[in-house]
Structure formats: structure tokens, C-alpha cells
PDB file of C-alpha atoms in Angstrom:
ATOM      1  CA  SER A   1      -6.803 -24.104 -26.441  1.00 72.00           C
ATOM      2  CA  LEU A   2      -5.876 -26.253 -23.446  1.00 72.00           C
ATOM      3  CA  PRO A   3      -8.083 -29.311 -23.018  1.00 77.00           C
ATOM      4  CA  GLY A   4     -10.703 -28.922 -20.264  1.00 75.00           C
ATOM      5  CA  GLU A   5      -9.231 -31.856 -18.371  1.00 78.00           C
ATOM      6  CA  GLN A   6      -5.834 -30.146 -18.332  1.00 75.00           C
ATOM      7  CA  LEU A   7      -7.354 -26.862 -17.149  1.00 72.00           C
ATOM      8  CA  SER A   8      -9.305 -28.469 -14.337  1.00 77.00           C
ATOM      9  CA  ARG A   9      -6.076 -29.900 -12.869  1.00 80.00           C
ATOM     10  CA  SER A  10      -4.350 -26.536 -12.564  1.00 88.00           C
ATOM     11  CA  ALA A  11      -5.653 -23.884 -10.187  1.00 92.00           C
ATOM     12  CA  TRP A  12      -3.310 -21.318 -11.717  1.00 93.00           C
ATOM     13  CA  ALA A  13      -4.450 -22.085 -15.285  1.00 90.00           C
ATOM     14  CA  LEU A  14      -8.075 -21.589 -14.181  1.00 91.00           C
ATOM     15  CA  TYR A  15      -7.100 -18.383 -12.398  1.00 92.00           C
ATOM     16  CA  TRP A  16      -5.375 -16.921 -15.461  1.00 90.00           C
ATOM     17  CA  LEU A  17      -8.176 -18.022 -17.777  1.00 88.00           C
ATOM     18  CA  GLY A  18     -10.738 -16.324 -15.538  1.00 90.00           C
ATOM     19  CA  ASN A  19      -8.567 -13.255 -15.095  1.00 89.00           C
ATOM     20  CA  SER A  20      -8.200 -12.843 -18.841  1.00 87.00           C
ATOM     21  CA  HIS A  21     -11.985 -12.497 -19.200  1.00 85.00           C
ATOM     22  CA  VAL A  22     -12.859 -10.328 -16.173  1.00 81.00           C
ATOM     23  CA  GLN A  23     -13.472  -7.177 -18.212  1.00 74.00           C
ATOM     24  CA  ASN A  24     -15.313  -8.676 -21.175  1.00 75.00           C
ATOM     25  CA  ALA A  25     -17.169 -11.727 -19.835  1.00 70.00           C
ATOM     26  CA  SER A  26     -17.408 -11.257 -16.103  1.00 70.00           C
ATOM     27  CA  THR A  27     -19.954 -14.033 -15.457  1.00 77.00           C
ATOM     28  CA  SER A  28     -17.971 -16.794 -17.153  1.00 82.00           C
ATOM     29  CA  ALA A  29     -14.737 -15.364 -15.767  1.00 87.00           C
ATOM     30  CA  ARG A  30     -16.195 -15.627 -12.281  1.00 91.00           C
ATOM     31  CA  GLU A  31     -17.071 -19.303 -12.838  1.00 91.00           C
ATOM     32  CA  TRP A  32     -13.446 -20.101 -13.717  1.00 91.00           C
ATOM     33  CA  LEU A  33     -12.164 -17.978 -10.839  1.00 95.00           C
ATOM     34  CA  ILE A  34     -14.439 -19.746  -8.351  1.00 95.00           C
ATOM     35  CA  LYS A  35     -13.128 -23.113  -9.577  1.00 94.00           C
ATOM     36  CA  ALA A  36      -9.579 -21.793  -9.180  1.00 95.00           C
ATOM     37  CA  ASN A  37     -10.393 -20.547  -5.681  1.00 96.00           C
ATOM     38  CA  ASP A  38     -11.810 -23.946  -4.717  1.00 96.00           C
ATOM     39  CA  ALA A  39      -8.602 -25.596  -5.937  1.00 95.00           C
ATOM     40  CA  PHE A  40      -6.449 -23.083  -4.035  1.00 96.00           C
ATOM     41  CA  VAL A  41      -8.458 -23.815  -0.886  1.00 95.00           C
ATOM     42  CA  GLN A  42      -7.882 -27.558  -1.357  1.00 94.00           C
ATOM     43  CA  ASN A  43      -4.154 -26.988  -2.004  1.00 93.00           C
ATOM     44  CA  GLY A  44      -3.756 -24.651   0.978  1.00 93.00           C
ATOM     45  CA  ASP A  45      -2.415 -21.895  -1.309  1.00 95.00           C
ATOM     46  CA  VAL A  46      -3.181 -18.675   0.596  1.00 96.00           C
ATOM     47  CA  ILE A  47      -1.831 -16.313  -2.075  1.00 97.00           C
ATOM     48  CA  GLY A  48      -3.832 -18.137  -4.742  1.00 96.00           C
ATOM     49  CA  ARG A  49      -6.967 -17.801  -2.616  1.00 96.00           C
ATOM     50  CA  LEU A  50      -6.339 -14.092  -2.104  1.00 97.00           C
ATOM     51  CA  LEU A  51      -5.705 -13.405  -5.770  1.00 97.00           C
ATOM     52  CA  SER A  52      -8.653 -15.452  -7.020  1.00 97.00           C
ATOM     53  CA  ALA A  53     -11.010 -13.852  -4.470  1.00 96.00           C
ATOM     54  CA  ALA A  54      -9.731 -10.400  -5.495  1.00 95.00           C
ATOM     55  CA  ALA A  55     -10.333 -11.227  -9.171  1.00 95.00           C
ATOM     56  CA  ILE A  56     -13.844 -12.447  -8.321  1.00 95.00           C
ATOM     57  CA  LEU A  57     -14.513  -9.110  -6.634  1.00 93.00           C
ATOM     58  CA  ARG A  58     -13.286  -7.279  -9.745  1.00 91.00           C
ATOM     59  CA  SER A  59     -15.599  -9.412 -11.896  1.00 91.00           C
ATOM     60  CA  ILE A  60     -18.555  -8.434  -9.690  1.00 90.00           C
ATOM     61  CA  HIS A  61     -17.519  -4.799 -10.037  1.00 88.00           C
ATOM     62  CA  PHE A  62     -17.230  -4.995 -13.826  1.00 84.00           C
ATOM     63  CA  GLU A  63     -20.610  -6.692 -14.076  1.00 85.00           C
ATOM     64  CA  TYR A  64     -22.030  -3.762 -12.076  1.00 85.00           C
ATOM     65  CA  ARG A  65     -25.396  -5.352 -11.269  1.00 87.00           C
ATOM     66  CA  THR A  66     -25.501  -6.273  -7.616  1.00 89.00           C
ATOM     67  CA  PHE A  67     -22.794  -6.166  -5.008  1.00 91.00           C
ATOM     68  CA  GLU A  68     -24.160  -8.570  -2.383  1.00 92.00           C
ATOM     69  CA  PRO A  69     -22.036 -11.443  -3.784  1.00 91.00           C
ATOM     70  CA  MET A  70     -18.970  -9.505  -2.611  1.00 92.00           C
ATOM     71  CA  ASP A  71     -19.678 -10.474   1.014  1.00 92.00           C
ATOM     72  CA  GLN A  72     -18.462 -14.062   0.752  1.00 92.00           C
ATOM     73  CA  TRP A  73     -15.223 -13.099  -0.953  1.00 94.00           C
ATOM     74  CA  ILE A  74     -14.310 -10.206   1.326  1.00 94.00           C
ATOM     75  CA  ALA A  75     -14.799 -12.530   4.305  1.00 93.00           C
ATOM     76  CA  GLN A  76     -12.288 -14.931   2.776  1.00 94.00           C
ATOM     77  CA  ILE A  77      -9.826 -12.129   2.005  1.00 95.00           C
ATOM     78  CA  ASP A  78     -10.138 -10.762   5.549  1.00 94.00           C
ATOM     79  CA  ALA A  79      -9.395 -14.194   7.023  1.00 94.00           C
ATOM     80  CA  ASP A  80      -6.414 -14.743   4.743  1.00 95.00           C
ATOM     81  CA  LEU A  81      -4.986 -11.246   5.297  1.00 93.00           C
ATOM     82  CA  ALA A  82      -5.275 -11.761   9.064  1.00 92.00           C
ATOM     83  CA  ALA A  83      -2.695 -14.537   8.708  1.00 91.00           C
ATOM     84  CA  ALA A  84      -0.187 -11.928   7.378  1.00 90.00           C
ATOM     85  CA  PRO A  85       0.703 -13.717   4.131  1.00 93.00           C
ATOM     86  CA  VAL A  86       3.952 -12.919   2.358  1.00 94.00           C
ATOM     87  CA  PHE A  87       3.328 -11.791  -1.213  1.00 94.00           C
ATOM     88  CA  SER A  88       5.996 -12.652  -3.757  1.00 93.00           C
ATOM     89  CA  ASN A  89       5.556  -9.330  -5.550  1.00 94.00           C
ATOM     90  CA  PRO A  90       3.996  -5.932  -4.876  1.00 95.00           C
ATOM     91  CA  ALA A  91       1.595  -6.131  -7.842  1.00 94.00           C
ATOM     92  CA  ASP A  92      -0.233  -9.103  -6.317  1.00 95.00           C
ATOM     93  CA  GLU A  93      -0.547  -7.377  -2.963  1.00 95.00           C
ATOM     94  CA  LEU A  94      -1.796  -4.253  -4.727  1.00 95.00           C
ATOM     95  CA  ALA A  95      -4.488  -6.293  -6.500  1.00 94.00           C
ATOM     96  CA  VAL A  96      -5.758  -7.724  -3.216  1.00 95.00           C
ATOM     97  CA  HIS A  97      -5.881  -4.405  -1.383  1.00 94.00           C
ATOM     98  CA  SER A  98      -7.539  -2.745  -4.380  1.00 94.00           C
ATOM     99  CA  ALA A  99     -10.252  -5.408  -4.264  1.00 93.00           C
ATOM    100  CA  VAL A 100     -10.790  -4.660  -0.573  1.00 91.00           C
ATOM    101  CA  LEU A 101     -11.386  -1.019  -1.495  1.00 91.00           C
ATOM    102  CA  LEU A 102     -13.893  -2.028  -4.181  1.00 90.00           C
ATOM    103  CA  VAL A 103     -15.896  -3.691  -1.431  1.00 90.00           C
ATOM    104  CA  VAL A 104     -15.627  -0.568   0.712  1.00 87.00           C
ATOM    105  CA  ILE A 105     -16.817   1.629  -2.151  1.00 88.00           C
ATOM    106  CA  TYR A 106     -19.663  -0.522  -3.428  1.00 89.00           C
ATOM    107  CA  ARG A 107     -20.825  -2.662  -0.535  1.00 88.00           C
ATOM    108  CA  LEU A 108     -19.401  -2.125   2.968  1.00 82.00           C
ATOM    109  CA  PRO A 109     -18.369   1.502   3.562  1.00 80.00           C
ATOM    110  CA  ASP A 110     -17.430   0.844   7.192  1.00 83.00           C
ATOM    111  CA  HIS A 111     -15.299  -2.214   6.470  1.00 80.00           C
ATOM    112  CA  GLY A 112     -12.609  -2.733   9.082  1.00 80.00           C
ATOM    113  CA  ASN A 113      -9.679  -3.112   6.665  1.00 79.00           C
ATOM    114  CA  GLN A 114     -10.432   0.097   4.773  1.00 83.00           C
ATOM    115  CA  MET A 115      -7.650   2.286   6.160  1.00 85.00           C
ATOM    116  CA  ALA A 116      -5.065  -0.492   6.178  1.00 89.00           C
ATOM    117  CA  SER A 117      -5.774  -1.214   2.508  1.00 89.00           C
ATOM    118  CA  MET A 118      -5.749   2.469   1.559  1.00 89.00           C
ATOM    119  CA  THR A 119      -2.417   2.949   3.304  1.00 92.00           C
ATOM    120  CA  ARG A 120      -0.913  -0.146   1.718  1.00 94.00           C
ATOM    121  CA  ILE A 121      -2.070   0.843  -1.786  1.00 94.00           C
ATOM    122  CA  ALA A 122      -0.516   4.290  -1.359  1.00 93.00           C
ATOM    123  CA  GLU A 123       2.762   2.656  -0.278  1.00 93.00           C
ATOM    124  CA  LEU A 124       2.775   0.158  -3.140  1.00 94.00           C
ATOM    125  CA  LEU A 125       2.087   2.686  -5.906  1.00 93.00           C
ATOM    126  CA  ASP A 126       5.787   3.553  -5.968  1.00 90.00           C
ATOM    127  CA  ALA A 127       6.878  -0.085  -6.301  1.00 92.00           C
ATOM    128  CA  PRO A 128       8.366  -1.250  -9.608  1.00 93.00           C
ATOM    129  CA  ILE A 129       5.206  -2.733 -11.172  1.00 93.00           C
ATOM    130  CA  ASP A 130       3.439  -2.722 -14.503  1.00 94.00           C
ATOM    131  CA  VAL A 131       1.946   0.693 -15.234  1.00 96.00           C
ATOM    132  CA  ASN A 132      -1.488  -0.790 -15.924  1.00 94.00           C
ATOM    133  CA  ARG A 133      -1.642  -2.454 -12.544  1.00 92.00           C
ATOM    134  CA  ARG A 134      -0.427   0.765 -10.906  1.00 94.00           C
ATOM    135  CA  VAL A 135      -3.041   2.965 -12.594  1.00 95.00           C
ATOM    136  CA  SER A 136      -5.824   0.420 -11.966  1.00 92.00           C
ATOM    137  CA  ALA A 137      -5.032   0.403  -8.258  1.00 93.00           C
ATOM    138  CA  ALA A 138      -4.679   4.186  -8.179  1.00 95.00           C
ATOM    139  CA  PHE A 139      -8.097   4.448  -9.840  1.00 92.00           C
ATOM    140  CA  VAL A 140      -9.714   2.542  -6.969  1.00 93.00           C
ATOM    141  CA  LEU A 141      -7.848   4.614  -4.381  1.00 95.00           C
ATOM    142  CA  LEU A 142      -8.849   7.845  -6.140  1.00 96.00           C
ATOM    143  CA  LEU A 143     -12.482   6.756  -6.169  1.00 93.00           C
ATOM    144  CA  ALA A 144     -12.317   5.999  -2.432  1.00 93.00           C
ATOM    145  CA  HIS A 145     -10.783   9.422  -1.706  1.00 93.00           C
ATOM    146  CA  THR A 146     -13.310  11.189  -3.930  1.00 93.00           C
ATOM    147  CA  GLN A 147     -16.333   9.523  -2.388  1.00 89.00           C
ATOM    148  CA  ALA A 148     -15.081  10.285   1.120  1.00 88.00           C
ATOM    149  CA  HIS A 149     -14.426  13.939   0.155  1.00 91.00           C
ATOM    150  CA  ARG A 150     -10.724  13.630   0.927  1.00 92.00           C
ATOM    151  CA  ASN A 151      -9.900  16.112  -1.833  1.00 94.00           C
ATOM    152  CA  ASP A 152      -6.352  16.913  -0.708  1.00 95.00           C
ATOM    153  CA  ALA A 153      -5.427  13.209  -0.718  1.00 95.00           C
ATOM    154  CA  ALA A 154      -7.169  12.766  -4.087  1.00 96.00           C
ATOM    155  CA  LEU A 155      -5.298  15.693  -5.671  1.00 96.00           C
ATOM    156  CA  HIS A 156      -2.004  14.418  -4.263  1.00 96.00           C
ATOM    157  CA  LEU A 157      -2.727  11.031  -5.846  1.00 96.00           C
ATOM    158  CA  VAL A 158      -3.562  12.651  -9.202  1.00 97.00           C
ATOM    159  CA  ASN A 159      -0.162  14.386  -9.145  1.00 95.00           C
ATOM    160  CA  GLN A 160       1.565  11.141  -8.124  1.00 95.00           C
ATOM    161  CA  VAL A 161       0.031   9.144 -10.993  1.00 95.00           C
ATOM    162  CA  GLU A 162       0.353  11.827 -13.684  1.00 94.00           C
ATOM    163  CA  PRO A 163       3.876  10.775 -14.828  1.00 94.00           C
ATOM    164  CA  SER A 164       2.562   7.248 -15.508  1.00 94.00           C
ATOM    165  CA  LEU A 165      -0.073   8.499 -17.945  1.00 95.00           C
ATOM    166  CA  GLY A 166       2.475   9.094 -20.684  1.00 94.00           C
ATOM    167  CA  ASP A 167       3.726   5.509 -20.584  1.00 96.00           C
ATOM    168  CA  PRO A 168       3.064   3.976 -24.021  1.00 97.00           C
ATOM    169  CA  SER A 169       2.180   0.609 -22.459  1.00 97.00           C
ATOM    170  CA  LEU A 170      -0.740   2.092 -20.505  1.00 97.00           C
ATOM    171  CA  THR A 171      -3.891   0.741 -22.131  1.00 95.00           C
ATOM    172  CA  ALA A 172      -6.541   3.041 -23.531  1.00 94.00           C
ATOM    173  CA  LEU A 173      -9.071   1.510 -21.117  1.00 90.00           C
ATOM    174  CA  ASN A 174      -6.967   2.313 -18.053  1.00 92.00           C
ATOM    175  CA  ARG A 175      -6.220   5.804 -19.361  1.00 94.00           C
ATOM    176  CA  ALA A 176      -9.943   6.423 -19.999  1.00 94.00           C
ATOM    177  CA  TYR A 177     -10.958   5.139 -16.556  1.00 91.00           C
ATOM    178  CA  TRP A 178      -8.341   7.352 -14.946  1.00 95.00           C
ATOM    179  CA  TRP A 179      -9.424  10.522 -16.750  1.00 95.00           C
ATOM    180  CA  MET A 180     -13.101   9.744 -16.152  1.00 94.00           C
ATOM    181  CA  LEU A 181     -12.459   9.609 -12.424  1.00 94.00           C
ATOM    182  CA  VAL A 182     -10.264  12.712 -12.425  1.00 96.00           C
ATOM    183  CA  GLY A 183     -13.188  14.478 -14.121  1.00 95.00           C
ATOM    184  CA  TYR A 184     -15.520  13.108 -11.451  1.00 93.00           C
ATOM    185  CA  LEU A 185     -13.192  14.429  -8.744  1.00 93.00           C
ATOM    186  CA  HIS A 186     -13.191  17.919 -10.258  1.00 92.00           C
ATOM    187  CA  HIS A 187     -16.946  17.841 -10.841  1.00 88.00           C
TER     188      HIS A 187
END
């Protein structure tokens, strides 16, 4: 309900608007997220750039058509991560590293930051964060382990995440994604 003029002046408002539509309208969400990213670039906001690029990668994943557009955004994330940014909370860092793994899974299996992101996700899963963000990140990590046939690591992760599945604030979508992938692992 914010006027368009008001939205266009706030990179964070554009980011949250885009983020709120990633799962149900990925193309329009991506347009807002790209505008937010452009504003973050102009403002010199590294964390904003990282988060908006990560959300753009998630929108490409949810659209599930072609993964070539991921290249531009992973290049930006790689450059920004190389500067060793300080995240204000573990959930944001988890979102960025999870997006890196999406690129590894769907586009660039030999990506240089693969192991660093996998390690960092595993470390951050025990941080005090929203259960939905935890399970979403664990889902990506589980998929990476499963596709690489790292079954011991995948089973360890399943056991690590299991206590979170009973949390009443875990959405049905995240619960369904999790169980779908656990089934895929066992298949």
C-alpha cells in the first residue's frame, strides 16, 4: 500500500517487497529485488547487495526454468564475500551462503566457494534463528550432500534438524520441502 514513489526511494522497502513475493511471483519479485540491488550498489551497502543478490538467486530457483541468470548474481556475491563483510545476524549470513549452494547445485557444481559455504551453513544451523530460516538453509545443505552422495553428512544433518520439525511456527511449505528431500535422500 506504499506509494510507488515512496518505495523507489527505499532500497530496503524494495528488498522486503521483492522478498515477500519470491515463492509466489518470482518474476515480479526479481524485478523489485534487482531495483533494490541497484540502490544498494549506489548506496555502498554491501550487506544489502548480498541479501538482495541471494534473494534474486532464490527467485530464479523457485521459477525453476533456466539457471543461467544465476551467473551474474553469484559473481556479485563472490566479490562481496571476498571483502569479508560483517553480518549483523546469523540468519542473513545463512541466507547468503544458502544461495551460494543453490548456484552450486543448479548451475556451477565446481564453484570455488562451495565448501566454505557448506561449512558456514553447518556452523550457523545452531545459531538462535527463526526455525523457518534454519530449515530452509538445512534443506539446501541436505540437497547438496545428497547430490554429492555424502550420505553420512546428510544423515547427520537429518538428525540435527529433526528437533526443529515439531516447532509449531515451522510453515507447512518448509516442512513439506524438508520431508520431500529426506525421502529423496532415502530413495
